[in-house]
Every structure is written in C-alpha cells, then in structure tokens.
Amino acid sequence: MGDVKIAPSILAADPLKLGEALKNVKGADMLHLDIMDGHFVPNISMGPAFVEACKRGSDLICETHLMVEKPERLLSGFIAAGSDIITLHVESTPHIYRGIQELKENNVGVGVSLNPGTPLSVLDSIWEEIDLLLLMTVNPGFGGQAFIPGMLEKIKEARYLIDSREKEIDLAVDGGVNAENVGEIVSAGARVIVAGSAIFGDNNGADWDLFRRKTLA
Ligand code: DX5
Ligand code: ZN
C-alpha cells in the first residue's frame, strides 16, 4: 500500500477564520479548494482571488476543484492564481481535452473528477493525461454529506485500472470521508483523502493532527 495523502477541503472552514484554518492544517499533503458556480452545482463558493490568497497564506500544494460549467472559459484565471493542480469534471464540458491541453501547456497538474453516477469508462481515451483522479463520493455542491457506500466498489475498480497502467495517477476521493470510514476507503484503494467537515467542522481544523493519526493508523 502506497503512502496516503490528506487534502483538507477548506470549504468547511469558518470563512471568518480562514487564516487560522490554513495555519491549523500545516503539514497536510495538499490543500483542496472547491470552486462552485451555481450552475454545475447548486451552490456558489469562491474564485481565483481566493486561490491566490491560499497560495500566499500556505506552503501547501493547492489543488483547485472546479465544479463549474465549461471550465475551459475560466482556466486562465485559476492558473494565474497559482493552482498547482486543477481538477476538471468530465460532466462539465464537451471539451475536456481542451482544458487538459491548457493545463499541460502551463505545467499545471491535470486532475479529472467524476460524479458518483459517471462510469470510469469515460476515462478510456484520457487515462494517459491524468495526474489525479478525483472520485466524488457524494453529489458535488455541499460539504457535510454522507459518503455513498456504493462508491467503495468504484474506488476498487479505479485502483485496479490505475495499477494496470504504467503512469502514476493519484486516486483521490472527495465527500463524506471521516475518521470512521476512512479505513475502508483506503483499503479500497484511495490514496488521497479529501476531507472538509471531518477536519474543519468542529473547531476550524485545530484537531487536524488527530484526523491524520486516525487516517494513517
Ligand atoms: C463537495 C466538495 C467537497 C467538500 C467535502 O462538493 O467537492 O470537497 O468540501 O466536504 P466533506 O468532507 O464535508 O464531505
Ligand atoms: Zn471538492
């Protein structure tokens, strides 16, 4: 089993105490930044200025998760803001490849995400381009939802498909992960754990070390 990385999802932090939240999760492997446009998902969050602020306020790798329609329209702003990885939803555009090309041209890591109802077979033509595969384990749009149990099989299948290729691809899961279910999620094959409310929910991330210890136990 490879190393497990943890990516706190700052969406769940107290918006009035974002600086504190960033300090609390120092030492995490990656920061997960959720961008929502009110169209692709029924919620609105932040934009490129927020990504830029997180880059300034933290040493962590920033993965920008774009839950927006036609993300290729907005990529340049999130690239300029300093995103290290940008994750695009295959459901959000007929031109996923255009977005992937733009990321590669700008040396930004390529993340691809699938909603719970989207089969892994949509990746058949683009596996070679992907650095990070983000499997949604809730319907995207909100933090604090319950993990969809059927996604465990999908994680296992994705693990199998990734292991059968030479390229290294990080397998990430996003939604409803907590200290209780993270063990079976990692056993299924996930190696990047995105967690929002489990890390920031109670005290803005002050107990983040506890979550990490439980996750890595
Ligand atoms: C949901 C977002 C998630 C969210 C996860 O659409 O993509 O990153 O912040 O939150 P939890 O861990 O609370 O499910
Ligand atoms: Zn996310």
PDB file of C-alpha atoms and ligand atoms in Angstrom, residues 9 11 32 34 36 65 67 136 140-145 174-176 194-197, ligand 1:
ATOM      1  CA  SER A   9     -11.042  20.887   1.961  1.00  0.00           C
ATOM      2  CA  LEU A  11     -14.726  24.900   2.109  1.00  0.00           C
ATOM      3  CA  HIS A  32      -8.287  21.189  -1.689  1.00  0.00           C
ATOM      4  CA  ASP A  34     -13.681  23.921  -4.025  1.00  0.00           C
ATOM      5  CA  MET A  36     -18.659  26.288  -7.429  1.00  0.00           C
ATOM      6  CA  HIS A  65     -11.509  21.508  -7.806  1.00  0.00           C
ATOM      7  CA  MET A  67     -17.290  22.493 -10.127  1.00  0.00           C
ATOM      8  CA  MET A 136     -16.826  12.136  -5.954  1.00  0.00           C
ATOM      9  CA  PRO A 140     -20.928  17.635  -5.523  1.00  0.00           C
ATOM     10  CA  GLY A 141     -22.020  21.018  -4.202  1.00  0.00           C
ATOM     11  CA  PHE A 142     -22.020  20.809  -0.438  1.00  0.00           C
ATOM     12  CA  GLY A 143     -19.818  19.735   2.414  1.00  0.00           C
ATOM     13  CA  GLY A 144     -21.105  17.610   5.264  1.00  0.00           C
ATOM     14  CA  GLN A 145     -22.980  14.952   3.235  1.00  0.00           C
ATOM     15  CA  ASP A 174     -13.994  13.578  -2.124  1.00  0.00           C
ATOM     16  CA  GLY A 175     -17.092  13.674   0.025  1.00  0.00           C
ATOM     17  CA  GLY A 176     -18.260  12.236   3.309  1.00  0.00           C
ATOM     18  CA  VAL A 194     -10.108  14.926   0.719  1.00  0.00           C
ATOM     19  CA  ALA A 195     -11.940  15.831   3.898  1.00  0.00           C
ATOM     20  CA  GLY A 196     -13.792  19.001   4.834  1.00  0.00           C
ATOM     21  CA  SER A 197     -16.162  18.756   7.758  1.00  0.00           C
TER      22      SER A 197
HETATM   23  C1  DX5 B   1     -18.284  18.867  -2.273  1.00  0.00           C
HETATM   24  C2  DX5 B   1     -16.844  19.265  -2.303  1.00  0.00           C
HETATM   25  C3  DX5 B   1     -16.031  18.674  -1.228  1.00  0.00           C
HETATM   26  C4  DX5 B   1     -16.464  19.020   0.157  1.00  0.00           C
HETATM   27  C5  DX5 B   1     -16.206  17.814   1.008  1.00  0.00           C
HETATM   28  O1  DX5 B   1     -18.890  19.208  -3.459  1.00  0.00           O
HETATM   29  O2  DX5 B   1     -16.240  18.914  -3.531  1.00  0.00           O
HETATM   30  O3  DX5 B   1     -14.647  18.907  -1.388  1.00  0.00           O
HETATM   31  O4  DX5 B   1     -15.815  20.135   0.711  1.00  0.00           O
HETATM   32  O5  DX5 B   1     -16.725  18.034   2.248  1.00  0.00           O
HETATM   33  P1  DX5 B   1     -16.979  16.863   3.281  1.00  0.00           P
HETATM   34  O6  DX5 B   1     -15.643  16.264   3.586  1.00  0.00           O
HETATM   35  O7  DX5 B   1     -17.579  17.583   4.440  1.00  0.00           O
HETATM   36  O8  DX5 B   1     -17.907  15.891   2.643  1.00  0.00           O
END
